[in-house]
mmCIF file of C-alpha atoms and ligand atoms in Angstrom:
data_model
loop_
_atom_site.group_PDB
_atom_site.id
_atom_site.type_symbol
_atom_site.label_atom_id
_atom_site.label_comp_id
_atom_site.label_asym_id
_atom_site.label_seq_id
_atom_site.Cartn_x
_atom_site.Cartn_y
_atom_site.Cartn_z
ATOM 1 C CA MET A 1 0.000 0.000 0.000
ATOM 2 C CA THR A 2 1.328 3.471 -0.864
ATOM 3 C CA ASP A 3 1.763 6.120 1.822
ATOM 4 C CA THR A 4 -1.173 8.068 0.376
ATOM 5 C CA ALA A 5 -3.428 5.031 0.418
ATOM 6 C CA ALA A 6 -2.509 4.285 4.017
ATOM 7 C CA ALA A 7 -3.072 7.909 5.029
ATOM 8 C CA VAL A 8 -6.540 8.282 3.509
ATOM 9 C CA ARG A 9 -7.897 4.870 4.452
ATOM 10 C CA GLY A 10 -10.659 5.150 7.059
ATOM 11 C CA LYS A 11 -10.746 8.967 6.984
ATOM 12 C CA VAL A 12 -14.144 10.676 6.920
ATOM 13 C CA VAL A 13 -14.028 13.119 4.018
ATOM 14 C CA ALA A 14 -16.837 15.484 3.017
ATOM 15 C CA ILE A 15 -16.667 17.062 -0.428
ATOM 16 C CA THR A 16 -18.817 19.953 -1.650
ATOM 17 C CA GLY A 17 -19.718 20.153 -5.327
ATOM 18 C CA GLY A 18 -19.059 16.422 -5.466
ATOM 19 C CA ALA A 19 -21.653 15.492 -8.091
ATOM 20 C CA ARG A 20 -19.297 15.930 -11.028
ATOM 21 C CA GLY A 21 -15.910 17.195 -12.165
ATOM 22 C CA ILE A 22 -13.060 17.582 -9.681
ATOM 23 C CA GLY A 23 -15.263 16.838 -6.663
ATOM 24 C CA LEU A 24 -16.484 13.565 -8.121
ATOM 25 C CA ALA A 25 -12.990 12.518 -9.240
ATOM 26 C CA THR A 26 -11.754 13.183 -5.700
ATOM 27 C CA ALA A 27 -14.635 11.215 -4.166
ATOM 28 C CA THR A 28 -13.943 8.326 -6.540
ATOM 29 C CA ALA A 29 -10.233 8.166 -5.746
ATOM 30 C CA LEU A 30 -10.826 8.403 -1.994
ATOM 31 C CA HIS A 31 -13.627 5.832 -1.999
ATOM 32 C CA ARG A 32 -11.426 3.415 -3.935
ATOM 33 C CA LEU A 33 -8.738 3.711 -1.244
ATOM 34 C CA GLY A 34 -11.123 3.018 1.627
ATOM 35 C CA ALA A 35 -11.931 6.508 2.875
ATOM 36 C CA HIS A 36 -15.484 7.165 4.117
ATOM 37 C CA VAL A 37 -16.680 9.712 1.613
ATOM 38 C CA ALA A 38 -19.693 12.022 1.581
ATOM 39 C CA ILE A 39 -20.595 14.290 -1.319
ATOM 40 C CA GLY A 40 -22.899 17.290 -1.227
ATOM 41 C CA ASP A 41 -24.088 19.240 -4.235
ATOM 42 C CA ILE A 42 -26.794 21.690 -5.174
ATOM 43 C CA ASP A 43 -27.651 19.562 -8.210
ATOM 44 C CA GLU A 44 -30.003 17.080 -6.594
ATOM 45 C CA GLN A 45 -30.301 14.692 -9.532
ATOM 46 C CA ALA A 46 -26.597 14.654 -10.301
ATOM 47 C CA VAL A 47 -25.520 14.130 -6.691
ATOM 48 C CA ARG A 48 -27.950 11.254 -6.284
ATOM 49 C CA ALA A 49 -26.786 9.618 -9.518
ATOM 50 C CA SER A 50 -23.093 10.016 -8.637
ATOM 51 C CA GLY A 51 -23.540 8.899 -5.029
ATOM 52 C CA LYS A 52 -25.461 5.808 -6.056
ATOM 53 C CA SER A 53 -23.121 4.797 -8.851
ATOM 54 C CA LEU A 54 -20.104 5.133 -6.542
ATOM 55 C CA GLY A 55 -21.904 3.274 -3.759
ATOM 56 C CA LEU A 56 -21.413 6.052 -1.211
ATOM 57 C CA ASP A 57 -23.248 6.001 2.118
ATOM 58 C CA VAL A 58 -23.805 9.747 2.134
ATOM 59 C CA TYR A 59 -24.772 11.886 -0.841
ATOM 60 C CA ALA A 60 -26.902 14.890 -0.146
ATOM 61 C CA THR A 61 -28.344 18.049 -1.566
ATOM 62 C CA LEU A 62 -26.281 20.945 -0.289
ATOM 63 C CA ASP A 63 -26.230 24.656 -0.979
ATOM 64 C CA VAL A 64 -22.884 25.941 0.271
ATOM 65 C CA THR A 65 -24.248 29.499 0.407
ATOM 66 C CA ASP A 66 -26.768 28.508 3.068
ATOM 67 C CA PRO A 67 -25.229 27.964 6.541
ATOM 68 C CA ASP A 68 -28.227 25.851 7.658
ATOM 69 C CA SER A 69 -27.857 23.598 4.636
ATOM 70 C CA PHE A 70 -24.124 23.228 5.359
ATOM 71 C CA GLU A 71 -24.734 22.374 9.019
ATOM 72 C CA ALA A 72 -27.372 19.811 8.025
ATOM 73 C CA PHE A 73 -24.927 18.207 5.576
ATOM 74 C CA LEU A 74 -22.148 17.986 8.179
ATOM 75 C CA ASP A 75 -24.631 16.669 10.761
ATOM 76 C CA GLU A 76 -25.643 13.911 8.386
ATOM 77 C CA VAL A 77 -22.009 13.043 7.667
ATOM 78 C CA GLN A 78 -21.235 12.944 11.385
ATOM 79 C CA THR A 79 -24.252 10.764 12.183
ATOM 80 C CA ARG A 80 -23.689 8.311 9.356
ATOM 81 C CA LEU A 81 -19.891 8.217 9.049
ATOM 82 C CA GLY A 82 -18.459 9.842 12.173
ATOM 83 C CA PRO A 83 -16.799 13.216 12.788
ATOM 84 C CA VAL A 84 -15.434 14.839 9.643
ATOM 85 C CA ASP A 85 -11.667 14.452 9.353
ATOM 86 C CA VAL A 86 -11.377 16.380 6.090
ATOM 87 C CA LEU A 87 -13.666 18.931 4.457
ATOM 88 C CA VAL A 88 -12.955 19.722 0.813
ATOM 89 C CA ASN A 89 -14.622 23.025 -0.100
ATOM 90 C CA ASN A 90 -14.723 22.409 -3.827
ATOM 91 C CA ALA A 91 -18.081 23.733 -5.086
ATOM 92 C CA GLY A 92 -17.651 26.594 -7.515
ATOM 93 C CA ILE A 93 -18.928 28.200 -10.690
ATOM 94 C CA MET A 94 -17.220 30.068 -13.511
ATOM 95 C CA PRO A 95 -19.488 32.140 -15.721
ATOM 96 C CA VAL A 96 -17.274 33.962 -18.233
ATOM 97 C CA GLY A 97 -17.611 37.209 -20.179
ATOM 98 C CA LEU A 98 -16.897 40.914 -20.160
ATOM 99 C CA ILE A 99 -17.539 42.626 -16.829
ATOM 100 C CA ALA A 100 -19.749 45.279 -18.441
ATOM 101 C CA ASP A 101 -22.079 42.504 -19.609
ATOM 102 C CA GLU A 102 -22.223 40.618 -16.285
ATOM 103 C CA PRO A 103 -25.633 40.881 -14.598
ATOM 104 C CA ASP A 104 -25.417 41.823 -10.905
ATOM 105 C CA ALA A 105 -27.168 38.600 -9.954
ATOM 106 C CA VAL A 106 -24.376 36.619 -11.632
ATOM 107 C CA THR A 107 -21.679 38.683 -9.913
ATOM 108 C CA ARG A 108 -23.298 37.995 -6.566
ATOM 109 C CA ARG A 109 -23.746 34.304 -7.317
ATOM 110 C CA ILE A 110 -20.049 33.845 -8.188
ATOM 111 C CA LEU A 111 -18.966 35.549 -4.948
ATOM 112 C CA ASP A 112 -21.641 33.727 -2.923
ATOM 113 C CA ILE A 113 -20.676 30.242 -4.066
ATOM 114 C CA ASN A 114 -16.927 30.570 -4.657
ATOM 115 C CA THR A 115 -16.035 32.789 -1.703
ATOM 116 C CA TYR A 116 -18.839 33.010 0.858
ATOM 117 C CA GLY A 117 -19.588 29.276 0.509
ATOM 118 C CA VAL A 118 -15.966 28.443 1.294
ATOM 119 C CA ILE A 119 -16.049 30.710 4.351
ATOM 120 C CA VAL A 120 -19.332 29.197 5.560
ATOM 121 C CA GLY A 121 -17.942 25.676 5.169
ATOM 122 C CA THR A 122 -14.624 26.480 6.806
ATOM 123 C CA LYS A 123 -16.323 28.048 9.836
ATOM 124 C CA ALA A 124 -18.687 25.111 10.261
ATOM 125 C CA ALA A 125 -15.836 22.615 10.004
ATOM 126 C CA VAL A 126 -13.505 24.534 12.326
ATOM 127 C CA ARG A 127 -16.173 24.709 15.041
ATOM 128 C CA ARG A 128 -16.509 20.927 14.890
ATOM 129 C CA MET A 129 -12.798 20.197 14.584
ATOM 130 C CA LEU A 130 -11.445 22.497 17.307
ATOM 131 C CA PRO A 131 -12.850 20.488 20.249
ATOM 132 C CA ARG A 132 -11.226 17.341 18.786
ATOM 133 C CA GLY A 133 -7.926 19.124 18.227
ATOM 134 C CA ARG A 134 -7.657 17.743 14.706
ATOM 135 C CA GLY A 135 -9.116 18.050 11.254
ATOM 136 C CA HIS A 136 -8.181 19.354 7.824
ATOM 137 C CA VAL A 137 -9.914 21.891 5.601
ATOM 138 C CA ILE A 138 -8.896 21.923 1.944
ATOM 139 C CA ASN A 139 -10.176 24.905 -0.015
ATOM 140 C CA VAL A 140 -10.197 24.691 -3.784
ATOM 141 C CA SER A 141 -9.171 28.050 -5.194
ATOM 142 C CA SER A 142 -7.584 28.268 -8.638
ATOM 143 C CA MET A 143 -4.497 29.575 -10.354
ATOM 144 C CA ALA A 144 -6.964 32.303 -11.370
ATOM 145 C CA GLY A 145 -6.524 33.324 -7.725
ATOM 146 C CA GLU A 146 -2.882 34.181 -8.431
ATOM 147 C CA THR A 147 -3.129 35.589 -11.934
ATOM 148 C CA TYR A 148 -5.585 37.846 -13.717
ATOM 149 C CA THR A 149 -7.414 37.299 -16.931
ATOM 150 C CA ALA A 150 -9.793 39.184 -19.227
ATOM 151 C CA GLY A 151 -13.316 37.784 -19.199
ATOM 152 C CA LEU A 152 -12.872 36.307 -15.742
ATOM 153 C CA SER A 153 -12.729 39.328 -13.430
ATOM 154 C CA THR A 154 -15.303 38.338 -10.806
ATOM 155 C CA TYR A 155 -14.148 34.713 -10.834
ATOM 156 C CA CYS A 156 -10.536 35.855 -10.262
ATOM 157 C CA ALA A 157 -11.725 38.106 -7.424
ATOM 158 C CA SER A 158 -13.587 35.204 -5.827
ATOM 159 C CA LYS A 159 -10.551 32.913 -6.020
ATOM 160 C CA TYR A 160 -8.052 35.553 -4.800
ATOM 161 C CA ALA A 161 -10.327 35.958 -1.786
ATOM 162 C CA VAL A 162 -10.228 32.229 -1.034
ATOM 163 C CA ILE A 163 -6.434 32.358 -0.930
ATOM 164 C CA GLY A 164 -6.314 35.311 1.475
ATOM 165 C CA PHE A 165 -8.997 33.744 3.627
ATOM 166 C CA THR A 166 -7.418 30.303 3.831
ATOM 167 C CA GLU A 167 -3.905 31.585 4.552
ATOM 168 C CA SER A 168 -5.304 33.790 7.333
ATOM 169 C CA VAL A 169 -7.333 31.004 8.890
ATOM 170 C CA ARG A 170 -4.275 28.769 8.740
ATOM 171 C CA VAL A 171 -2.060 31.149 10.712
ATOM 172 C CA GLU A 172 -4.934 31.881 13.094
ATOM 173 C CA HIS A 173 -5.002 28.177 14.022
ATOM 174 C CA ARG A 174 -1.288 27.556 14.357
ATOM 175 C CA GLY A 175 -0.747 25.006 17.095
ATOM 176 C CA SER A 176 -4.428 23.988 17.231
ATOM 177 C CA GLY A 177 -3.902 20.615 15.566
ATOM 178 C CA LEU A 178 -5.983 21.700 12.588
ATOM 179 C CA ASP A 179 -4.603 21.876 9.052
ATOM 180 C CA PHE A 180 -5.631 24.184 6.222
ATOM 181 C CA SER A 181 -4.632 23.750 2.601
ATOM 182 C CA LEU A 182 -5.214 25.460 -0.698
ATOM 183 C CA MET A 183 -5.575 23.483 -3.909
ATOM 184 C CA LEU A 184 -4.911 25.611 -6.975
ATOM 185 C CA PRO A 185 -5.825 23.847 -10.219
ATOM 186 C CA SER A 186 -4.884 25.159 -13.654
ATOM 187 C CA PHE A 187 -7.251 24.523 -16.585
ATOM 188 C CA VAL A 188 -9.049 21.237 -16.018
ATOM 189 C CA ASN A 189 -11.213 19.313 -18.467
ATOM 190 C CA THR A 190 -14.580 19.543 -16.707
ATOM 191 C CA GLU A 191 -17.909 21.091 -17.680
ATOM 192 C CA LEU A 192 -16.700 24.319 -16.059
ATOM 193 C CA THR A 193 -14.258 24.907 -18.942
ATOM 194 C CA ALA A 194 -16.608 23.706 -21.715
ATOM 195 C CA GLY A 195 -16.168 25.668 -24.932
ATOM 196 C CA THR A 196 -12.840 27.222 -23.893
ATOM 197 C CA LYS A 197 -9.488 26.438 -25.500
ATOM 198 C CA GLY A 198 -7.047 26.770 -22.606
ATOM 199 C CA ILE A 199 -3.690 28.480 -22.831
ATOM 200 C CA ARG A 200 -1.592 27.861 -25.940
ATOM 201 C CA GLY A 201 1.249 25.399 -25.276
ATOM 202 C CA PHE A 202 -0.200 24.067 -22.011
ATOM 203 C CA ARG A 203 -2.062 20.791 -21.720
ATOM 204 C CA ASN A 204 -5.255 20.946 -19.686
ATOM 205 C CA ALA A 205 -5.208 18.861 -16.509
ATOM 206 C CA GLU A 206 -7.750 16.089 -15.927
ATOM 207 C CA PRO A 207 -10.016 16.026 -12.838
ATOM 208 C CA GLU A 208 -8.114 12.918 -11.723
ATOM 209 C CA ASP A 209 -4.870 14.949 -11.619
ATOM 210 C CA ILE A 210 -6.470 17.422 -9.208
ATOM 211 C CA ALA A 211 -7.959 14.551 -7.200
ATOM 212 C CA ALA A 212 -4.479 13.052 -6.855
ATOM 213 C CA GLY A 213 -3.255 16.424 -5.602
ATOM 214 C CA ILE A 214 -6.035 16.611 -3.011
ATOM 215 C CA LEU A 215 -5.210 13.084 -1.841
ATOM 216 C CA SER A 216 -1.569 14.023 -1.480
ATOM 217 C CA LEU A 217 -2.606 17.031 0.620
ATOM 218 C CA ILE A 218 -4.665 14.770 2.880
ATOM 219 C CA ALA A 219 -1.705 12.427 3.249
ATOM 220 C CA ARG A 220 0.736 15.294 3.863
ATOM 221 C CA PRO A 221 -0.955 18.598 4.678
ATOM 222 C CA ARG A 222 0.738 21.613 3.100
ATOM 223 C CA PRO A 223 -0.452 25.224 2.849
ATOM 224 C CA LYS A 224 -0.697 25.299 -0.946
ATOM 225 C CA LEU A 225 -0.489 22.964 -3.927
ATOM 226 C CA ARG A 226 -0.633 23.924 -7.616
ATOM 227 C CA VAL A 227 -1.641 21.325 -10.224
ATOM 228 C CA SER A 228 -0.426 21.045 -12.961
ATOM 229 C CA ARG A 229 3.119 21.670 -11.877
ATOM 230 C CA VAL A 230 4.120 23.128 -15.251
ATOM 231 C CA PHE A 231 1.293 25.648 -15.261
ATOM 232 C CA GLY A 232 1.994 26.404 -11.605
ATOM 233 C CA ALA A 233 5.648 27.089 -12.363
ATOM 234 C CA ALA A 234 4.614 29.494 -15.133
ATOM 235 C CA VAL A 235 2.257 31.333 -12.766
ATOM 236 C CA VAL A 236 4.976 31.643 -10.125
ATOM 237 C CA ALA A 237 7.560 32.758 -12.705
ATOM 238 C CA GLN A 238 5.210 35.469 -13.951
ATOM 239 C CA LYS A 239 5.170 37.045 -10.483
ATOM 240 C CA PHE A 240 8.885 37.804 -10.868
ATOM 241 C CA LEU A 241 8.623 39.319 -14.325
ATOM 242 C CA PRO A 242 8.070 43.027 -14.889
ATOM 243 C CA ARG A 243 4.326 43.588 -15.348
ATOM 244 C CA ARG A 244 4.669 44.640 -19.009
ATOM 245 C CA VAL A 245 6.684 41.534 -19.891
ATOM 246 C CA GLY A 246 4.362 39.151 -18.029
ATOM 247 C CA GLU A 247 1.257 40.610 -19.619
ATOM 248 C CA ALA A 248 2.859 40.573 -23.088
ATOM 249 C CA LEU A 249 3.681 36.889 -22.605
ATOM 250 C CA THR A 250 0.099 36.131 -21.577
ATOM 251 C CA ARG A 251 -1.145 37.922 -24.701
ATOM 252 C CA LEU A 252 1.314 35.950 -26.826
ATOM 253 C CA LEU A 253 -0.127 32.702 -25.467
ATOM 254 C CA GLY A 254 -3.647 33.867 -26.309
ATOM 255 C CA GLY A 255 -4.571 34.540 -22.676
ATOM 256 C CA GLU A 256 -6.473 37.728 -23.491
ATOM 257 C CA HIS A 257 -8.974 35.881 -25.689
ATOM 258 C CA VAL A 258 -9.486 32.586 -23.831
ATOM 259 C CA PHE A 259 -12.512 33.793 -21.863
ATOM 260 C CA THR A 260 -13.716 36.479 -24.264
ATOM 261 C CA ASP A 261 -13.801 36.099 -28.051
ATOM 262 C CA ASP A 262 -12.245 32.597 -28.212
ATOM 263 C CA VAL A 263 -15.117 31.005 -26.293
ATOM 264 C CA ASP A 264 -17.305 28.704 -28.383
ATOM 265 C CA PRO A 265 -20.805 29.888 -27.432
ATOM 266 C CA VAL A 266 -22.517 26.704 -28.586
ATOM 267 C CA GLN A 267 -20.287 24.353 -26.583
ATOM 268 C CA ARG A 268 -20.395 26.742 -23.657
ATOM 269 C CA ARG A 269 -24.148 27.367 -23.503
ATOM 270 C CA ALA A 270 -25.254 24.432 -21.324
ATOM 271 C CA TYR A 271 -22.617 25.174 -18.673
ATOM 272 C CA GLU A 272 -23.337 28.913 -18.595
ATOM 273 C CA GLU A 273 -27.057 28.256 -18.210
ATOM 274 C CA ARG A 274 -26.474 25.784 -15.373
ATOM 275 C CA ALA A 275 -23.922 27.923 -13.529
ATOM 276 C CA ARG A 276 -25.833 31.176 -13.858
ATOM 277 C CA ALA A 277 -29.087 29.579 -12.690
ATOM 278 C CA GLN A 278 -27.599 27.354 -9.963
ATOM 279 C CA GLY A 279 -29.419 28.010 -6.712
ATOM 280 C CA ASP A 280 -32.421 29.726 -8.281
HETATM 281 P P1 NAD B 1 -17.978 21.452 -12.181
HETATM 282 O O1 NAD B 1 -18.942 22.430 -12.722
HETATM 283 O O2 NAD B 1 -17.666 20.232 -12.971
HETATM 284 O O3 NAD B 1 -18.447 20.973 -10.708
HETATM 285 C C1 NAD B 1 -18.787 21.904 -9.728
HETATM 286 C C2 NAD B 1 -19.912 21.361 -8.889
HETATM 287 O O4 NAD B 1 -20.251 22.339 -7.882
HETATM 288 C C3 NAD B 1 -21.190 21.096 -9.688
HETATM 289 O O5 NAD B 1 -21.630 19.755 -9.529
HETATM 290 C C4 NAD B 1 -22.191 22.080 -9.128
HETATM 291 O O6 NAD B 1 -23.539 21.600 -9.124
HETATM 292 C C5 NAD B 1 -21.659 22.299 -7.717
HETATM 293 N N1 NAD B 1 -22.183 23.531 -7.101
HETATM 294 C C6 NAD B 1 -22.372 24.730 -7.678
HETATM 295 N N2 NAD B 1 -22.946 25.581 -6.837
HETATM 296 C C7 NAD B 1 -23.120 24.918 -5.663
HETATM 297 C C8 NAD B 1 -23.645 25.278 -4.405
HETATM 298 N N3 NAD B 1 -24.161 26.493 -4.166
HETATM 299 N N4 NAD B 1 -23.650 24.347 -3.422
HETATM 300 C C9 NAD B 1 -23.181 23.094 -3.653
HETATM 301 N N5 NAD B 1 -22.668 22.699 -4.825
HETATM 302 C C10 NAD B 1 -22.628 23.607 -5.832
HETATM 303 O O7 NAD B 1 -16.636 22.284 -11.873
HETATM 304 P P2 NAD B 1 -15.147 21.756 -11.550
HETATM 305 O O8 NAD B 1 -14.299 22.108 -12.718
HETATM 306 O O9 NAD B 1 -15.162 20.382 -11.042
HETATM 307 O O10 NAD B 1 -14.761 22.788 -10.392
HETATM 308 C C11 NAD B 1 -14.602 22.423 -9.045
HETATM 309 C C12 NAD B 1 -13.827 23.518 -8.344
HETATM 310 O O11 NAD B 1 -12.537 23.655 -8.948
HETATM 311 C C13 NAD B 1 -14.482 24.894 -8.454
HETATM 312 O O12 NAD B 1 -14.318 25.599 -7.234
HETATM 313 C C14 NAD B 1 -13.689 25.575 -9.552
HETATM 314 O O13 NAD B 1 -13.724 26.971 -9.458
HETATM 315 C C15 NAD B 1 -12.310 25.000 -9.275
HETATM 316 N N6 NAD B 1 -11.410 25.064 -10.426
HETATM 317 C C16 NAD B 1 -11.745 24.458 -11.606
HETATM 318 C C17 NAD B 1 -10.880 24.591 -12.694
HETATM 319 C C18 NAD B 1 -11.206 23.986 -14.045
HETATM 320 O O14 NAD B 1 -10.509 24.325 -15.011
HETATM 321 N N7 NAD B 1 -12.176 23.111 -14.162
HETATM 322 C C19 NAD B 1 -9.695 25.307 -12.567
HETATM 323 C C20 NAD B 1 -9.394 25.889 -11.351
HETATM 324 C C21 NAD B 1 -10.249 25.766 -10.275
#
């Protein structure tokens, strides 16, 4: 058995947004290795279908923007599986487009789900974990939380906020026995990126790559992990370049158009409709 397998076996792990994409890939990998996994998602049909097909004991409807819904989810996990060892705050949406065209309701929804939902979940988990003196919260931000991109302004804002929040909570709990980690994925082939082309010269990651990263964080908690490594290295390198050079490079790789005029509206439509309406 690998170190990761041994570390995750028997752990109670709750994953938000677990009906599909990165959340589902993470649930699948953990379940396979003998963790006790619960998934929560606002998409009732999808979470039921995924939970059943994986054979999970707990799959529930969850709206991360509603503290009562989050508490009810964690209560159910605790009752059925035991106290939560790891909470993965993964639920998120990414409507794209020019800021001038973004309806206020969409702006609020992005911040509500991607930022407020992570804060709600972290608080709920911390309150349960502190008395036990152990537990691990993994917040899924994005490399969009360390860079900036046209057509993605509110999403970037929401993911930057998750980084500041998680780092602060981590130092606030130094010595408490609790761990806090950030997972920063690059482009990943899920419905969230439907109809987009990615950055020229970089291969998109698969949800399983991000799942493997989350498992490695559970096995060995660290403050921050970027996946893919290559994309992560490029993001870090850009921080050291003069602004004009970094932005020129991004333009050269097509970065200015990825979430604006290069989006395929037909391939993108179903995702945009789902994400913009989620929670209505
Ligand atoms: P996805 O759309 O495949 O899955 C996200 C899930 O979250 C969906 O099942 C959706 O129903 C659920 N969800 C949405 N609102 C919710 C709410 N209010 N409460 C509970 N669940 C809710 O997306 P994904 O690509 O798997 O993304 C997962 C996370 O990874 C997101 O936070 C996203 O921002 C982040 N991320 C994704 C990429 C990428 O390229 N796919 C890159 C970086 C970061």
